[in-house]
Amino acid sequence: MKEQLQNIELRAKKELESVKDTAELESLRVRFLGKKGELTAILKGMAGLSAEQRPVIGQIANRIRADIEDAISNRLKEISAQQEAKRLVSERLDVTLPGKKPQIGRVHPLNQVLNEIEEIFIGMGFDIAEGPEVEYDYYNFEALNLPPDHPARDTQDTFYITDSILLRTQTSGVQVHVMEKKKPPIRIIAPGRVYRSDAVDATHSPIFHQIEGLVVDRGITMADLVGTLDLMMKRLYGEDCRIRLRPHHFPFTEPSAEVDVLCFNCGGKGCSMCKNEGYVELLGAGMVHPKVLKNCGIDPEEYSGFAFGLGLERVVMRKFGINDMRMLYENDMRFLEQF
Ligand code: PHE
């Protein structure tokens, strides 16, 4: 029986060496030490031993069990260490490798400049106003001193929906909405989309953006208009920027002006961008016509105001030196990524 025990120990230790993983190790343990294992089977036979032999064999059996258990637990440690080492090799990563650049969206140049202009005017105490893009003829034309047969209507190729409803051709209608609702002092800008039945080319689009400005209070003069626009342009284009007003006509302002800025491409010397003018036209402006004030329930004897309307696309094109308006709408990533 002693020999049988030693034989078990020998075989167990030998087989342990070739065990490769924890599952094999467990099955080996069950085979030798488990309830139905070899060692247990022999110990069951101890009943037939003499009283002197029993403790001797018992001792040997216990030692062998302890030895095999030790050997198994040592082997377990070895296997775990090997598996751990393998795992570390397979999961190894080079933290010095350059990462993948995530595609981050960016603000469209039109919105960049719009945000900038809004900040400038908010800084001067203006509010932001909004009006509908589908508009009544009344707000787009009539209240702005353009009665139905007024010839100036022809200059704005209007998309009509019905006789009295249209897609607004200008943001100036927001002036009327604001003045109807609010009493002076009024200081607002109103950015938004406008529509004109124009064919698409490098400087035209049937949908474009304007930013309307309106200030109404006691004692507002042309000097306030010039000062406001001068400050805006200097903030937008830099301290060297200069503006110039040319007399013009709009039915809803009197006097009216077109406002040019010094060509930032040539600095006023004249180049292809400004068609040798030295200045480029950016917006229309003027003092709110007394009839318009009256149409909105504001007494022109007591109050005066100025208004301006600026084409956002033009401002953006001038600012970034873009020579084709269509680029602003095509959403070509190669173009947009430059801003
Ligand atoms: N609404 C005019 C246009 O679209 C611009 C303008 C606005 C002129 C306000 C004067 C005052 O051309």
Coordinates of C-alpha atoms and ligand atoms in Angstrom, one line a residue:
M1 CA 0.0 0.0 0.0
K2 CA 2.9 2.3 0.8
E3 CA 4.3 1.6 -2.7
Q4 CA 0.9 2.3 -4.2
L5 CA 0.9 5.7 -2.4
Q6 CA 4.4 6.6 -3.5
N7 CA 3.5 5.6 -7.0
I8 CA 0.6 8.0 -6.9
E9 CA 2.8 10.8 -5.7
L10 CA 5.4 10.1 -8.5
R11 CA 2.8 10.1 -11.2
A12 CA 1.0 13.1 -9.9
K13 CA 4.1 15.2 -9.9
K14 CA 5.2 14.0 -13.3
E15 CA 1.9 14.8 -14.9
L16 CA 1.8 18.2 -13.2
E17 CA 4.8 19.2 -15.3
S18 CA 3.0 18.8 -18.5
V19 CA -0.2 20.6 -17.4
K20 CA -0.8 23.7 -19.5
D21 CA -3.7 25.6 -18.1
T22 CA -5.9 25.9 -15.1
A23 CA -8.7 23.6 -16.5
E24 CA -6.2 20.8 -16.9
L25 CA -4.9 21.4 -13.5
E26 CA -8.3 21.1 -11.9
S27 CA -9.0 17.9 -13.7
L28 CA -5.7 16.5 -12.4
R29 CA -6.6 17.5 -8.9
V30 CA -9.9 15.8 -9.1
R31 CA -8.3 12.7 -10.6
F32 CA -5.8 12.3 -7.7
L33 CA -7.3 14.0 -4.7
G34 CA -11.0 14.3 -5.4
K35 CA -13.7 12.3 -3.6
K36 CA -13.5 9.6 -6.3
G37 CA -9.8 10.1 -6.8
E38 CA -7.0 7.6 -6.7
L39 CA -5.7 8.7 -3.2
T40 CA -9.2 8.5 -1.7
A41 CA -9.7 5.1 -3.2
I42 CA -6.6 3.8 -1.5
L43 CA -7.4 5.4 1.8
K44 CA -10.7 3.6 1.7
G45 CA -8.8 0.3 1.7
M46 CA -7.1 1.2 5.0
A47 CA -10.0 -0.4 6.9
G48 CA -8.3 -3.7 6.2
L49 CA -5.0 -2.8 7.8
S50 CA -3.7 -3.8 11.2
A51 CA -3.9 -1.4 14.1
E52 CA -0.1 -0.8 14.0
Q53 CA 0.0 -0.2 10.2
R54 CA -2.9 2.1 10.0
P55 CA -1.3 5.2 11.6
V56 CA 1.9 4.7 9.6
I57 CA 0.1 4.5 6.3
G58 CA -2.2 7.3 7.4
Q59 CA 0.7 9.5 8.0
I60 CA 2.3 8.8 4.7
A61 CA -1.0 9.3 2.9
N62 CA -1.5 12.7 4.6
R63 CA 2.0 13.8 3.7
I64 CA 1.5 12.7 0.1
R65 CA -1.8 14.6 -0.1
A66 CA -0.2 17.7 1.3
D67 CA 2.7 17.4 -1.1
I68 CA 0.5 17.0 -4.1
E69 CA -1.6 19.9 -3.0
D70 CA 1.5 22.1 -2.6
A71 CA 2.7 21.0 -6.0
I72 CA -0.6 21.8 -7.5
S73 CA -0.8 25.3 -6.0
N74 CA 2.8 26.0 -7.1
R75 CA 2.0 24.9 -10.6
L76 CA -1.1 27.1 -10.5
K77 CA 1.1 30.1 -9.6
E78 CA 3.4 29.3 -12.5
I79 CA 0.5 28.9 -15.0
S80 CA -1.1 32.1 -13.8
A81 CA 2.2 34.0 -14.2
Q82 CA 2.6 32.6 -17.7
Q83 CA -0.9 33.5 -18.7
E84 CA -0.5 37.0 -17.2
A85 CA 2.8 37.5 -19.1
K86 CA 1.1 36.3 -22.4
R87 CA -1.8 38.7 -21.8
L88 CA 0.5 41.6 -21.2
V89 CA 2.4 41.0 -24.4
S90 CA -0.9 40.7 -26.4
E91 CA -2.4 43.8 -24.9
R92 CA 0.7 45.9 -25.2
L93 CA 0.2 49.3 -26.7
D94 CA 2.6 52.1 -27.6
V95 CA 1.4 55.2 -25.8
T96 CA 3.8 57.3 -27.9
L97 CA 2.0 56.5 -31.2
P98 CA 0.3 59.5 -32.6
G99 CA -3.5 59.4 -32.1
K100 CA -6.3 59.5 -34.6
K101 CA -7.5 63.0 -35.2
P102 CA -11.2 63.3 -34.4
Q103 CA -13.3 65.2 -37.0
I104 CA -14.6 68.2 -35.1
G105 CA -17.2 70.3 -36.8
R106 CA -16.7 74.0 -37.1
V107 CA -18.7 77.1 -37.3
H108 CA -19.6 78.1 -40.9
P109 CA -17.9 81.3 -42.0
L110 CA -21.3 83.0 -42.4
N111 CA -22.2 82.2 -38.8
Q112 CA -18.7 83.1 -37.6
V113 CA -19.1 86.6 -38.9
L114 CA -22.8 86.8 -37.8
N115 CA -21.7 85.9 -34.3
E116 CA -19.0 88.5 -34.4
I117 CA -21.4 91.2 -35.6
E118 CA -24.0 90.2 -33.0
E119 CA -21.3 90.5 -30.2
I120 CA -20.3 93.9 -31.5
F121 CA -23.9 95.2 -31.3
I122 CA -24.7 93.5 -28.1
G123 CA -21.7 95.4 -26.7
M124 CA -23.3 98.6 -27.8
G125 CA -26.6 97.8 -26.0
F126 CA -28.6 96.4 -29.0
D127 CA -31.1 93.6 -28.8
I128 CA -31.4 90.8 -31.4
A129 CA -34.8 90.8 -33.1
E130 CA -36.3 88.3 -35.5
G131 CA -39.1 88.4 -38.1
P132 CA -40.9 85.9 -40.4
E133 CA -39.4 84.9 -43.7
V134 CA -42.9 84.4 -45.1
E135 CA -44.1 87.9 -44.8
Y136 CA -47.1 90.1 -45.6
D137 CA -46.6 92.6 -48.5
Y138 CA -47.5 95.2 -45.9
Y139 CA -44.4 94.6 -43.8
N140 CA -42.0 94.0 -46.7
F141 CA -43.2 97.0 -48.8
E142 CA -46.2 99.0 -47.9
A143 CA -45.4 100.0 -44.3
L144 CA -41.9 100.9 -45.6
N145 CA -43.3 103.6 -47.8
L146 CA -43.6 101.4 -50.9
P147 CA -47.2 101.5 -52.0
P148 CA -48.4 98.8 -54.5
D149 CA -47.5 100.8 -57.6
H150 CA -44.2 102.0 -56.4
P151 CA -41.5 101.6 -59.1
A152 CA -38.8 100.6 -56.5
R153 CA -40.7 97.3 -56.0
D154 CA -39.4 96.2 -59.4
T155 CA -35.8 96.3 -58.2
Q156 CA -36.4 93.5 -55.8
D157 CA -37.5 90.5 -57.7
T158 CA -40.1 89.2 -55.3
F159 CA -41.3 85.6 -54.8
Y160 CA -45.0 86.1 -54.3
I161 CA -47.0 83.3 -52.6
T162 CA -50.4 85.1 -52.9
D163 CA -51.1 88.8 -53.8
S164 CA -50.5 89.8 -50.2
I165 CA -48.0 87.2 -49.0
L166 CA -44.4 86.8 -50.2
L167 CA -40.9 85.6 -49.2
R168 CA -39.3 88.7 -47.7
T169 CA -36.9 90.4 -50.0
Q170 CA -35.2 92.4 -47.2
T171 CA -35.0 92.3 -43.4
S172 CA -36.4 95.9 -43.3
G173 CA -39.9 94.5 -42.5
V174 CA -38.6 93.6 -39.0
Q175 CA -38.2 97.3 -38.4
V176 CA -42.0 97.6 -38.7
H177 CA -42.7 94.6 -36.5
V178 CA -40.4 95.9 -33.8
M179 CA -41.7 99.5 -33.9
E180 CA -45.3 98.2 -33.8
K181 CA -44.6 96.3 -30.6
K182 CA -42.1 98.5 -28.7
K183 CA -41.9 102.1 -27.9
P184 CA -38.6 104.0 -28.2
P185 CA -35.8 103.9 -27.2
I186 CA -35.3 101.1 -29.7
R187 CA -31.9 99.5 -30.5
I188 CA -32.0 96.3 -32.4
I189 CA -30.3 94.3 -35.1
A190 CA -32.3 91.7 -37.0
P191 CA -30.3 89.0 -38.9
G192 CA -32.0 86.6 -41.2
R193 CA -32.5 85.0 -44.6
V194 CA -34.0 87.0 -47.5
Y195 CA -35.2 85.9 -50.9
R196 CA -35.0 87.4 -54.4
S197 CA -35.7 85.8 -57.7
D198 CA -32.1 86.1 -58.9
A199 CA -30.1 83.7 -61.0
V200 CA -27.2 82.2 -59.2
D201 CA -23.7 83.6 -60.1
A202 CA -20.6 84.6 -58.3
T203 CA -22.3 87.5 -56.5
H204 CA -26.0 86.5 -56.6
S205 CA -28.1 83.9 -54.9
P206 CA -31.9 83.6 -54.6
I207 CA -31.4 83.1 -50.9
F208 CA -29.0 85.3 -48.9
H209 CA -28.7 87.0 -45.6
Q210 CA -29.1 90.5 -44.3
I211 CA -28.6 92.1 -41.0
E212 CA -31.0 94.9 -40.3
G213 CA -30.2 97.6 -37.8
L214 CA -32.6 100.1 -36.2
V215 CA -32.3 102.8 -33.6
V216 CA -35.1 105.1 -32.6
D217 CA -35.0 107.6 -29.8
R218 CA -35.2 111.3 -29.2
G219 CA -32.5 113.3 -31.0
I220 CA -31.0 110.5 -33.1
T221 CA -29.0 112.0 -36.0
M222 CA -27.0 110.9 -39.0
A223 CA -23.9 111.3 -36.8
D224 CA -25.2 108.4 -34.6
L225 CA -25.5 106.3 -37.8
V226 CA -22.0 107.1 -39.0
G227 CA -20.5 106.6 -35.6
T228 CA -22.2 103.2 -35.1
L229 CA -21.3 101.9 -38.6
D230 CA -17.7 103.2 -38.2
L231 CA -17.3 101.4 -34.9
M232 CA -18.8 98.2 -36.3
M233 CA -16.5 98.2 -39.3
K234 CA -13.4 98.9 -37.2
R235 CA -14.2 96.0 -34.9
L236 CA -14.9 93.8 -37.9
Y237 CA -12.0 94.7 -40.2
G238 CA -9.5 96.4 -37.9
E239 CA -8.7 99.9 -36.7
D240 CA -7.4 101.0 -40.1
C241 CA -10.8 100.4 -41.7
R242 CA -12.5 103.5 -43.1
I243 CA -16.1 104.0 -44.3
R244 CA -17.5 106.3 -46.8
L245 CA -21.2 107.4 -47.4
R246 CA -22.6 108.1 -50.8
P247 CA -26.0 109.7 -51.3
H248 CA -28.6 107.1 -52.4
H249 CA -32.3 106.5 -52.4
F250 CA -34.4 104.1 -50.3
P251 CA -38.2 104.8 -49.9
F252 CA -38.0 104.1 -46.2
T253 CA -35.1 106.3 -45.3
E254 CA -34.5 110.0 -45.8
P255 CA -31.8 111.0 -46.3
S256 CA -30.4 107.7 -47.6
A257 CA -26.9 106.5 -48.2
E258 CA -24.9 103.6 -49.5
V259 CA -22.0 102.8 -47.2
D260 CA -18.6 101.7 -48.6
V261 CA -15.5 100.5 -46.7
L262 CA -12.0 101.1 -47.7
C263 CA -10.9 98.1 -49.8
F264 CA -8.8 96.0 -47.5
N265 CA -7.2 94.2 -50.4
C266 CA -5.5 97.4 -51.8
G267 CA -6.0 99.8 -48.9
G268 CA -7.7 102.3 -51.2
K269 CA -5.2 102.4 -54.0
G270 CA -7.5 100.5 -56.4
C271 CA -7.4 96.9 -57.4
S272 CA -9.5 94.3 -59.2
M273 CA -11.4 93.5 -56.1
C274 CA -12.8 97.0 -55.7
K275 CA -12.8 97.6 -59.5
N276 CA -10.3 100.4 -59.0
E277 CA -12.6 102.3 -56.7
G278 CA -10.5 101.9 -53.5
Y279 CA -13.8 101.3 -51.7
V280 CA -16.3 98.5 -51.8
E281 CA -20.0 98.8 -51.1
L282 CA -21.3 96.9 -48.1
L283 CA -24.6 98.3 -47.0
G284 CA -27.6 100.6 -47.4
A285 CA -28.6 103.0 -44.6
G286 CA -30.3 106.2 -43.7
M287 CA -32.6 108.1 -41.3
V288 CA -35.9 106.3 -40.8
H289 CA -38.5 108.1 -43.0
P290 CA -41.1 110.0 -41.0
K291 CA -43.9 108.2 -42.9
V292 CA -42.5 104.9 -41.7
L293 CA -42.4 106.0 -38.1
K294 CA -46.0 107.3 -38.5
N295 CA -47.1 103.9 -40.0
C296 CA -45.8 102.2 -36.9
G297 CA -47.5 104.6 -34.5
I298 CA -44.3 106.6 -33.5
D299 CA -44.6 110.4 -33.6
P300 CA -41.9 111.7 -36.0
E301 CA -42.1 115.1 -34.3
E302 CA -40.8 113.6 -31.1
Y303 CA -38.6 110.7 -32.3
S304 CA -36.1 110.1 -35.0
G305 CA -34.1 107.1 -36.0
F306 CA -31.6 105.5 -38.3
A307 CA -31.6 102.1 -40.0
F308 CA -29.2 100.1 -42.0
G309 CA -29.3 96.8 -43.9
L310 CA -26.1 94.9 -44.6
G311 CA -25.5 91.9 -46.8
L312 CA -23.9 89.3 -44.7
E313 CA -22.4 87.4 -47.6
R314 CA -20.7 90.5 -48.9
V315 CA -19.2 91.2 -45.5
V316 CA -18.0 87.6 -45.2
M317 CA -16.5 87.6 -48.8
R318 CA -14.7 90.8 -48.1
K319 CA -13.4 89.7 -44.8
F320 CA -12.0 86.3 -46.0
G321 CA -11.2 87.3 -49.6
I322 CA -13.7 84.9 -51.1
N323 CA -14.5 85.8 -54.7
D324 CA -17.4 83.4 -55.4
M325 CA -20.5 83.5 -53.2
R326 CA -21.5 80.0 -54.3
M327 CA -18.7 78.6 -52.1
L328 CA -20.6 79.7 -49.1
Y329 CA -23.5 77.4 -49.9
E330 CA -21.8 74.3 -51.4
N331 CA -20.6 72.8 -48.1
D332 CA -17.4 71.6 -49.6
M333 CA -15.3 70.4 -46.6
R334 CA -12.0 71.5 -48.3
F335 CA -13.4 75.0 -48.4
L336 CA -15.0 75.0 -45.0
E337 CA -12.0 73.6 -43.2
Q338 CA -10.0 76.8 -44.0
F339 CA -12.0 78.8 -41.5
Ligands
PHE1 N1 -33.4 97.0 -47.2 C1 -32.4 97.6 -48.0 C2 -31.9 96.6 -49.1 O1 -32.2 95.5 -49.0 C3 -31.2 98.1 -47.2 C4 -31.5 99.1 -46.2 C5 -31.9 98.8 -45.0 C6 -31.4 100.5 -46.6 C7 -32.2 99.8 -44.0 C8 -31.7 101.5 -45.7 C9 -32.1 101.1 -44.4 O2 -31.3 97.0 -50.0

